[in-house]
C-alpha positions as CSV (number, residue, x, y, z in Angstrom):
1,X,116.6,83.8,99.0
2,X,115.9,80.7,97.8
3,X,117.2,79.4,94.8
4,X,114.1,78.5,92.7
5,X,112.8,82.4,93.6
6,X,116.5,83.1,92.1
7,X,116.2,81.6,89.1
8,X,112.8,82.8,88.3
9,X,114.1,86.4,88.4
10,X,117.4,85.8,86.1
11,X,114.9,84.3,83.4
12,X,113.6,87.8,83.6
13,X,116.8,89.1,83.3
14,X,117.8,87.0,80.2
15,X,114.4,87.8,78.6
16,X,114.4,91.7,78.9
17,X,117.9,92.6,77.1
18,X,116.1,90.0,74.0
19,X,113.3,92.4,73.8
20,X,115.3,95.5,73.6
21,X,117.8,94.4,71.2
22,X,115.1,93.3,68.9
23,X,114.2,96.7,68.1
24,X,117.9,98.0,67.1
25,X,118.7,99.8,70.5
26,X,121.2,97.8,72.5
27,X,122.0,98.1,75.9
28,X,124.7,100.2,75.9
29,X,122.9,102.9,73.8
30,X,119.8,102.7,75.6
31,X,121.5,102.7,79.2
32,X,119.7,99.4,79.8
33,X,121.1,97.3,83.2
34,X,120.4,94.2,84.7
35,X,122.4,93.9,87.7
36,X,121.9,90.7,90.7
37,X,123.6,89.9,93.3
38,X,126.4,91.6,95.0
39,X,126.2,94.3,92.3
40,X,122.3,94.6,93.2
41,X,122.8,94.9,96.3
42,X,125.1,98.1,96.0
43,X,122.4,99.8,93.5
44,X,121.8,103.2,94.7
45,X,119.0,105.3,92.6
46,X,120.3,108.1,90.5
47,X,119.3,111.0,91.8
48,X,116.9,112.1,88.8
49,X,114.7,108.9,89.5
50,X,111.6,108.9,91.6
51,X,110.1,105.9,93.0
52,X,106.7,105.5,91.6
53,X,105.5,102.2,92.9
54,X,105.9,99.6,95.7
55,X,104.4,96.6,95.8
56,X,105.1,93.5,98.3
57,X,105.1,90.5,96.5
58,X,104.2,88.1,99.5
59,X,104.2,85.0,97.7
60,X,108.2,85.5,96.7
61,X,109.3,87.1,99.8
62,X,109.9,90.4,98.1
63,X,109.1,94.1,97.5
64,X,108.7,95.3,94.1
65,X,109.8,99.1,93.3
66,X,109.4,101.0,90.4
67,X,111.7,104.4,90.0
68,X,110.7,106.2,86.9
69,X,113.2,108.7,85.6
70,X,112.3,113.0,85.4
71,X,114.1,115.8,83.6
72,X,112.7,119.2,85.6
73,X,108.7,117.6,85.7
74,X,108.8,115.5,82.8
75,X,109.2,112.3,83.1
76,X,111.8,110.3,80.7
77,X,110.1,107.9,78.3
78,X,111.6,104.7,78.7
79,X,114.0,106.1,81.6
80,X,112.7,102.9,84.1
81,X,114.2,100.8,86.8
82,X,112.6,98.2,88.8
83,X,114.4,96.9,91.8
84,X,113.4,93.7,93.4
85,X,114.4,93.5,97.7
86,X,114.3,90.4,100.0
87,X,112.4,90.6,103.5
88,X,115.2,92.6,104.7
89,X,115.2,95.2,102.1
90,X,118.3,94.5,100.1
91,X,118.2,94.4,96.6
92,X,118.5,91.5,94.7
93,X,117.7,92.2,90.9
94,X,117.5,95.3,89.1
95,X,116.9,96.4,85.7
96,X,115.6,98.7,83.6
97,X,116.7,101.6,81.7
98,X,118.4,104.9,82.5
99,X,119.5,108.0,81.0
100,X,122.1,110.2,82.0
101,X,123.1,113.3,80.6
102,X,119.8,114.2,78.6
103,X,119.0,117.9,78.0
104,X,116.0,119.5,77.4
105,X,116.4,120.5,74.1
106,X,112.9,122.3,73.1
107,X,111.0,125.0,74.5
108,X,107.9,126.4,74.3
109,X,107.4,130.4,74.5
110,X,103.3,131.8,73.7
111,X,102.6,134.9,75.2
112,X,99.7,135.1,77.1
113,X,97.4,136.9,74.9
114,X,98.1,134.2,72.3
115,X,97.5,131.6,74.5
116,X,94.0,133.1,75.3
117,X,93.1,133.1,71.3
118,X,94.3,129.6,70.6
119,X,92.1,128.8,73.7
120,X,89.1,130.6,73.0
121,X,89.3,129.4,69.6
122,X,89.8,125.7,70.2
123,X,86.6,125.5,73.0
124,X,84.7,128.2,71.2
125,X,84.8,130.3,74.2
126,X,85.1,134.0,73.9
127,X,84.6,135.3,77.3
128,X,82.0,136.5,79.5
């Protein structure tokens, strides 16, 4: 990679952890990263992360990818990681935001019946 395509993407890095810390979550807590370099290039994704987006980004000679995080079907506000990769695929920045060991902590329980009558009354349907 070339060095001034290097640079451009460690201002990035030195810009993102600014933004977070400004709103009283720091990176430890928020299971922020910002790994290049060697350590990118050994990034795995975390199971629980689904990659959402690619995008080649001709102009740098990279790939763009977006993994967003899920617990079950819901996806993790804020859970986030974008990984840059050269021409031949290896990573070479990544950061974002992860969360392990979150648990669902609410449920919802509506029997049917109930469910019907919250419907019928919110649309103003009653049926055929």
């Amino acid at each position: 990679m070339k060095p001034g395509k290097l640079l451009s993407l460690l201002a990035i890095v030195v810009a993102v952890p600014l933004v977070l810390s400004s709103s009283g979550s720091s990176a430890a807590q928020s299971g922020f990263r910002a790994v290049a370099g060697s350590q990118a290039q050994d990034f795995a994704p975390p199971p629980d992360m689904r990659l959402s987006r690619s995008i080649r980004l001709d102009a740098l000679g990279l790939t763009y990818e977006r993994y967003d995080q899920y617990l079950g079907g819901a996806q993790v506000l804020g859970g986030e990681i974008t990984v840059y990769r050269d021409s031949q695929g290896d990573a070479v920045l990544v950061l974002g935001s992860h969360y392990p060991g979150i648990d669902q902590s609410n449920s919802v329980a509506v029997r049917p019946a109930r469910a019907a009558e919250a419907a019928a009354r919110d649309t103003g349907n009653r049926g055929s």
